[in-house]
XYZ file of C-alpha atoms in Angstrom:
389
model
C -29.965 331.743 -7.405
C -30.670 328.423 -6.536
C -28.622 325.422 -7.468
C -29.160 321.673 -7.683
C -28.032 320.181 -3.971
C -26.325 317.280 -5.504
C -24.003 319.343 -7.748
C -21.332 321.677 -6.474
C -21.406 325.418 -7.508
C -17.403 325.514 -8.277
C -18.418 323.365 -11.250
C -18.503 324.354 -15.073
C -18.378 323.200 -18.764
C -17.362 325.119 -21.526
C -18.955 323.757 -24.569
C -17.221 323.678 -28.098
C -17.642 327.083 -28.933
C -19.685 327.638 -32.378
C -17.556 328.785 -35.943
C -19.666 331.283 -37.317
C -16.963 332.410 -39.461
C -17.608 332.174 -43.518
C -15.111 329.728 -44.158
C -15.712 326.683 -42.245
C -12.030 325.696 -42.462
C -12.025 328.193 -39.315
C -13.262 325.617 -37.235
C -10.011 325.017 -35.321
C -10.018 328.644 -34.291
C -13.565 328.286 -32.683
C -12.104 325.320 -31.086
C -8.456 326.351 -30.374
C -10.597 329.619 -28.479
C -12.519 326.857 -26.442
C -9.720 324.626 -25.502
C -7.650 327.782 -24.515
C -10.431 329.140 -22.087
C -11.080 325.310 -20.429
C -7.368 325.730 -19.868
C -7.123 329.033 -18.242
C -9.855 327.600 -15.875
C -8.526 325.067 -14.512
C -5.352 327.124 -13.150
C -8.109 328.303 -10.945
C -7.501 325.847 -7.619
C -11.062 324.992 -6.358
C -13.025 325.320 -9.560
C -14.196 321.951 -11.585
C -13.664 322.295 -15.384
C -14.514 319.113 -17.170
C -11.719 318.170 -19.327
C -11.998 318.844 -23.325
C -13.277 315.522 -24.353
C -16.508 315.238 -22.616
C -17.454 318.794 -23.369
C -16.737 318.405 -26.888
C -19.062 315.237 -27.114
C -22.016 318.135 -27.023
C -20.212 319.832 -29.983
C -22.305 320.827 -33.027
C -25.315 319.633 -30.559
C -28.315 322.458 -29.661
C -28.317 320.732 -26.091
C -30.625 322.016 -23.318
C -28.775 323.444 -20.546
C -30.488 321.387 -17.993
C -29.540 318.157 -19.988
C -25.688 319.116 -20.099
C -25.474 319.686 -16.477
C -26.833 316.663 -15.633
C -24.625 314.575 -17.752
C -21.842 316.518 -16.473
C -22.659 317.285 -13.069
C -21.805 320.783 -13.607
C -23.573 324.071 -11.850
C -22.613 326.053 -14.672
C -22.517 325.993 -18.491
C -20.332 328.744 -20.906
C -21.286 328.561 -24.685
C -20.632 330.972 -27.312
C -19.405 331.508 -30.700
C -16.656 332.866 -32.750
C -16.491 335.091 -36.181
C -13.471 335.647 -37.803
C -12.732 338.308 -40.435
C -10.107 339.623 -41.974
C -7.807 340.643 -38.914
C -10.698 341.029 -36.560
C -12.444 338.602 -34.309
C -15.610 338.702 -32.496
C -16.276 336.526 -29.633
C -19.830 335.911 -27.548
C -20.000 334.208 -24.472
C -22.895 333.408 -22.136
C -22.487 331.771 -18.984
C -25.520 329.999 -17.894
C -27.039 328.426 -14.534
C -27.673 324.713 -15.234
C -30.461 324.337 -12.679
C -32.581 326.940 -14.011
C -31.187 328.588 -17.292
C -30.842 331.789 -15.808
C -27.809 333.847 -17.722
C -25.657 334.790 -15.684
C -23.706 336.939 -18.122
C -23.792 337.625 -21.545
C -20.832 339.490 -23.451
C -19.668 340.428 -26.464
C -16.306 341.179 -27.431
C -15.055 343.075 -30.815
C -11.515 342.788 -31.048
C -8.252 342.623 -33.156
C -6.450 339.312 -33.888
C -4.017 339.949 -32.514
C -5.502 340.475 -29.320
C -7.302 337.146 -29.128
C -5.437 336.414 -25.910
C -6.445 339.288 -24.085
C -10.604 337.981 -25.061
C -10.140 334.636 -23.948
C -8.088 336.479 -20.493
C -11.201 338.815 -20.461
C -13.876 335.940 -20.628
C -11.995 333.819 -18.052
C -11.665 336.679 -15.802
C -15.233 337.040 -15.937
C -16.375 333.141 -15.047
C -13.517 334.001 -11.678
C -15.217 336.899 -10.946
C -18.564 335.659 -10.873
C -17.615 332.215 -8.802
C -15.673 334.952 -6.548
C -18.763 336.676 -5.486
C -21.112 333.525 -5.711
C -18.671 330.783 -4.162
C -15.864 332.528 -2.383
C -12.620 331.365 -4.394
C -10.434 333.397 -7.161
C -7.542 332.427 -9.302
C -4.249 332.825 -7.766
C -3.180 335.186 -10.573
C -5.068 337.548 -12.451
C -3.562 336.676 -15.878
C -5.175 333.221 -16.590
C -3.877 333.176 -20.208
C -0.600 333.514 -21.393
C 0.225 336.019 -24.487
C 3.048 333.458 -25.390
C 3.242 334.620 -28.922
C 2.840 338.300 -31.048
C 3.173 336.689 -34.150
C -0.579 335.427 -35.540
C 0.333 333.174 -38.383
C 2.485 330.804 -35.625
C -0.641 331.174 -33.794
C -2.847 330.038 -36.280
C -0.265 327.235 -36.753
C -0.559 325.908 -33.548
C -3.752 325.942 -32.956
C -4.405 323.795 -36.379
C -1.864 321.694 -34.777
C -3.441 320.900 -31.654
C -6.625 320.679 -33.731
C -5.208 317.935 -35.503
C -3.634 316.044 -32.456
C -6.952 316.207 -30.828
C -8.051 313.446 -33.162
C -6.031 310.965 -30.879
C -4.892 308.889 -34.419
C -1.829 308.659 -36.380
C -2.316 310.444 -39.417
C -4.063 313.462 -37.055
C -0.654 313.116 -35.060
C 1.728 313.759 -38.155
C -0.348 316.201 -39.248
C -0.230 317.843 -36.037
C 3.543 317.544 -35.634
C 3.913 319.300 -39.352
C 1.880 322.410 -37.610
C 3.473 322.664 -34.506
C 7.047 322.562 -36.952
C 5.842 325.005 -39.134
C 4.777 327.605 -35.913
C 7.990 327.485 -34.696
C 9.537 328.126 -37.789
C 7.576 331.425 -37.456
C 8.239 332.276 -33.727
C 10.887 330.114 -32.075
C 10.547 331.091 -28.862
C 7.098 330.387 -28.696
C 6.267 327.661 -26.316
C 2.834 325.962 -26.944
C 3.987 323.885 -29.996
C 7.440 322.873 -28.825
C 5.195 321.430 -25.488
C 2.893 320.544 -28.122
C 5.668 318.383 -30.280
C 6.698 316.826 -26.760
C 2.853 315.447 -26.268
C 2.817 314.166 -29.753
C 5.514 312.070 -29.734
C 4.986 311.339 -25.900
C 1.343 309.879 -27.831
C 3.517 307.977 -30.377
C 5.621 306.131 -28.373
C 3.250 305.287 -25.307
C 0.714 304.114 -27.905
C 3.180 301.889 -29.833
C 2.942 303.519 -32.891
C 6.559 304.654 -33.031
C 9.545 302.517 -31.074
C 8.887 303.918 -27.254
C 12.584 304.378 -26.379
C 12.898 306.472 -29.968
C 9.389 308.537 -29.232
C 10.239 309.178 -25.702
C 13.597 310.723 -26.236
C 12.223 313.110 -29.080
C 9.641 313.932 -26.404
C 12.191 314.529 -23.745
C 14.510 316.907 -26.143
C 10.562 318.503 -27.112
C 9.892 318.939 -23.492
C 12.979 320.288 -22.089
C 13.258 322.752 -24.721
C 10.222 324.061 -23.735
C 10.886 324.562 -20.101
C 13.546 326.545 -20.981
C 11.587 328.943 -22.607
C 8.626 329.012 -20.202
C 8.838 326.624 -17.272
C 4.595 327.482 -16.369
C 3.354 325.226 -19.151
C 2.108 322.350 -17.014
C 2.012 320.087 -20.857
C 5.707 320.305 -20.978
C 5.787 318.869 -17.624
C 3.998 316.113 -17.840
C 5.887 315.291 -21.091
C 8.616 314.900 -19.157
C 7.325 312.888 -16.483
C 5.836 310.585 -19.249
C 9.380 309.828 -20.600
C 10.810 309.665 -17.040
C 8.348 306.974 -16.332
C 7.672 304.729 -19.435
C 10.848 304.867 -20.942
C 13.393 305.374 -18.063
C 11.462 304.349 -14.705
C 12.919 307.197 -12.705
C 10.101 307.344 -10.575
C 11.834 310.542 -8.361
C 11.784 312.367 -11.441
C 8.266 311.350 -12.563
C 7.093 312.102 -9.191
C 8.829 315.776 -9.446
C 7.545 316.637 -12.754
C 3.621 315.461 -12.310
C 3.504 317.243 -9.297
C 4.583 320.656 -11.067
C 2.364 320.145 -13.895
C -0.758 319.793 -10.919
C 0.659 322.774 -9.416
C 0.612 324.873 -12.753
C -3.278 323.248 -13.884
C -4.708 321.921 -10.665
C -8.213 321.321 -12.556
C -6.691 319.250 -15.485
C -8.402 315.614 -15.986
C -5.443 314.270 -17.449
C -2.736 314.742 -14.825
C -4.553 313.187 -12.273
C -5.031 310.328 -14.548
C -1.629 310.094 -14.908
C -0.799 310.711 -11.280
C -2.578 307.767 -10.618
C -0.770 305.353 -12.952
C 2.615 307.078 -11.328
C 1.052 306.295 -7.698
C -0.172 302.741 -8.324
C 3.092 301.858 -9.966
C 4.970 303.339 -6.483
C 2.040 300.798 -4.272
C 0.047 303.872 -3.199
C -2.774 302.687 -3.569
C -5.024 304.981 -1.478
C -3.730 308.091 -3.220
C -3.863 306.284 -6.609
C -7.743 305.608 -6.168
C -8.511 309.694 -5.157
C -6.104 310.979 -8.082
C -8.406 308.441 -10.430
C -11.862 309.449 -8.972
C -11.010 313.087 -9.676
C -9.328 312.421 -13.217
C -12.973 310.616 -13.910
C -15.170 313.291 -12.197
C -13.522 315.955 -14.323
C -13.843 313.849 -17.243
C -17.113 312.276 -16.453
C -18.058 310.958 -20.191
C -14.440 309.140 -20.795
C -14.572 305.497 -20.859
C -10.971 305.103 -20.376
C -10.906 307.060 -17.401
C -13.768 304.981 -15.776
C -11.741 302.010 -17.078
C -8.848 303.194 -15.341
C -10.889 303.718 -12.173
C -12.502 300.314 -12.189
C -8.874 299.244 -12.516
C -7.653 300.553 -9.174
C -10.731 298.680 -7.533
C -9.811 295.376 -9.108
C -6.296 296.337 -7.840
C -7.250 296.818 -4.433
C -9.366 293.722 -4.337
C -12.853 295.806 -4.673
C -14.764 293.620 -6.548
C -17.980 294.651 -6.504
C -16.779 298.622 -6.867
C -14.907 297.049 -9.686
C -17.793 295.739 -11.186
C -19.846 298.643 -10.713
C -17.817 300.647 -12.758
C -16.913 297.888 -15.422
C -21.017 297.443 -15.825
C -21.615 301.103 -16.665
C -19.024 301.178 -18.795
C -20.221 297.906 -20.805
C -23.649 299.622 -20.881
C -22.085 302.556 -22.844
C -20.117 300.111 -25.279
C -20.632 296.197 -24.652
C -17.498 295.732 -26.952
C -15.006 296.520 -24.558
C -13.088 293.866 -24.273
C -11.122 294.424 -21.937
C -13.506 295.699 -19.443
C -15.397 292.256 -19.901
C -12.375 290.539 -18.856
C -12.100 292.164 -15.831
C -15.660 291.885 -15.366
C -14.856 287.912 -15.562
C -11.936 287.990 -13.375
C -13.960 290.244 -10.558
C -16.539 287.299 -10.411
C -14.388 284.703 -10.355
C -12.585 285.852 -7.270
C -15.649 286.693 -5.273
C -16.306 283.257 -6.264
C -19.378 283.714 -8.432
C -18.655 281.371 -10.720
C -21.490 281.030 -13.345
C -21.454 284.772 -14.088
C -17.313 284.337 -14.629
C -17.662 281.577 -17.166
C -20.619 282.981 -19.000
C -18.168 286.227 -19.660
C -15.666 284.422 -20.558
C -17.136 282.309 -22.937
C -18.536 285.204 -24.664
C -15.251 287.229 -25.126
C -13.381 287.205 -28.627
C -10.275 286.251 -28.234
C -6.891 286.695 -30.009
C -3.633 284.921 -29.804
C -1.999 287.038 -27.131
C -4.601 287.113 -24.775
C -4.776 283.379 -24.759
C -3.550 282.889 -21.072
C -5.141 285.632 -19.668
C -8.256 284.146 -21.135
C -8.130 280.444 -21.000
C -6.148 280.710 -17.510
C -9.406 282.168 -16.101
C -11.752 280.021 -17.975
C -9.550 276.996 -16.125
C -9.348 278.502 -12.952
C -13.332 279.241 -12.892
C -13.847 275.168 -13.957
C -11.464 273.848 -11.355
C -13.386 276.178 -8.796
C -16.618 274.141 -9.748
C -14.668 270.403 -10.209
C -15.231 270.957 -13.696
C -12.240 269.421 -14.826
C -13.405 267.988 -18.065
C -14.180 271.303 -19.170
């Protein structure tokens, strides 16, 4: 089977799997099925899984295989579909070659609810086996997803909890923390939502929405609760390293905790994101820039990871990789306004200085941006002799 030189084999993208159930208020179990096999990948060291959010941009899209893999730089695609019934659940799954279209498999699985773990185990299994005899590299355990619960309905809960916090807004948030509540409530020993209540409020308070020191705590209390009932949940990790970091700048800890969630989910986009704020804030720099490539190569479609990335160039006094970066991204959405800033800045220090003050000028500006705005305006005047500007 031949593949596409410029993209690696280890590479896949699982694609929102369809809800072909009658009631199409099953949609977060379609989804909650997807987001649970994209997670038992990437436990599987060596494979590239793109992260949730760029996969799910193809969702309720008939894209062409060929198209996807591009956009993604993937070798492989897995789509499929879910029907739910009564207390049965059937599950298809095709994985596909990219390049070509070939299917590679196609399955079907018949099951009970309550064995909906051991389908999403079976169809993970599968994608390891056949990257195993195709690529040379297997999953260092054979279970790749947890049974961390018997009890359905908590299931159900959680899963229309992380449905909700998938949203990435407030009301989607509360909503969110309301299911995770209730699934405990049902099973309270089951892990996923407690981590899950740790990343919502961990959301909250690093995106100013609650009072930081207030959000961070809860998300602490969330997190280490969770660790003591299953200490292989990488989310309950990086909850903790979250609070260690924004709210209490123990960087040892931080350091400690981000480097056990990688451990636990080597292939997720956003530890390595994180990993890189963590390493820039401790000045390495070097390391900072490779955990941010990789965060943006799993996540190839996310602006803020690009943003991020053109970031750590600015940082390291890259312009013109800065630039690159920032330019793609404005191409994508010119309303960034941040990224245009940058943009500015990166121009005014390589001393182009027409291109600077033409950005500038054209940026909408509020009251607290004011100096970071008018200071480069200035600078890029005095640079000319401009004074009277």
């Amino acid at each position: 089977m031949e593949m596409n030189k410029a993209i690696p084999e280890d590479s896949i993208a699982v694609l929102p799997f369809r809800n072909l159930s009658s009631d199409m208020e099953n949609e977060y179990f379609s989804d909650g099925v997807t987001e649970e096999i994209i997670n038992a990948l990437t436990r599987v060291e060596g494979l590239r899984v793109i992260a949730r959010s760029s996969s799910f941009t193809f969702k309720g899209q008939s894209a062409d295989p060929k198209e996807v893999g591009s956009r993604l730089s993937v070798a492989y695609i897995l789509e499929g579909s879910v029907r739910k019934y009564g207390n049965k659940v059937r599950v298809t799954a095709q994985l596909i070659n990219s390049g070509d279209g070939f299917h590679v498999f196609s399955e079907v699985y018949d099951e009970e609810l309550k064995d909906i773990f051991q389908v999403q185990d079976h169809i993970s299994n599968k994608i390891v086996q056949k990257f195993t005899e195709n690529v040379g590299f297997a999953a260092k355990s054979k279970i790749l997803v947890s049974t961390s619960t018997e009890n359905m309905e908590a299931y159900e809960l959680y899963l229309k909890g992380r449905y909700n916090f998938s949203k990435g807004s407030l009301e989607g948030t509360q909503t969110a923390i309301c299911y995770f509540e209730a699934a405990i409530h049902k099973d309270h020993d089951f892990v996923l939502p407690v981590a899950g209540l740790a990343a919502c409020y961990t959301f909250l308070g690093g995106s100013g929405i609650m009072e930081a020191s207030q959000a961070f705590e809860k998300a602490r209390e969330h997190a280490n609760r969770a660790l003591r009932i299953d200490n292989r949940v990488a989310e309950s990790h990086l909850a903790l390293a979250k609070s260690s970091f924004w709210c209490d700048w123990d960087f040892e800890l931080t350091g400690k905790n981000i480097k056990e969630a990688i451990q636990l989910a080597p292939g997720t986009s956003n530890l390595h994101g994180f990993n890189s704020t963590y390493l820039m804030a401790t000045g390495s720099m070097d390391e900072a820039l490779i955990e941010a490539q990789l965060a943006a190569k799993l996540d190839p479609l996310s602006l803020s990871s690009k943003f991020h990335l053109g970031e750590l160039f600015y940082r390291s006094e890259r312009y013109i990789d800065a630039i690159e970066i920032f330019d793609a991204i404005l191409t994508e959405n010119p309303f960034f306004k941040q990224v245009s800033l940058f943009t500015a800045w990166c121009h005014l220090l390589l001393g182009d200085l027409e291109p600077a003050i033409k950005l500038f000028k054209a940026i909408p500006i509020t009251a607290e941006e004011k100096s970071t705005f008018y200071g480069g305006l200035a600078y890029a005047h005095y640079k000319q002799m401009q004074y009277d500007k």
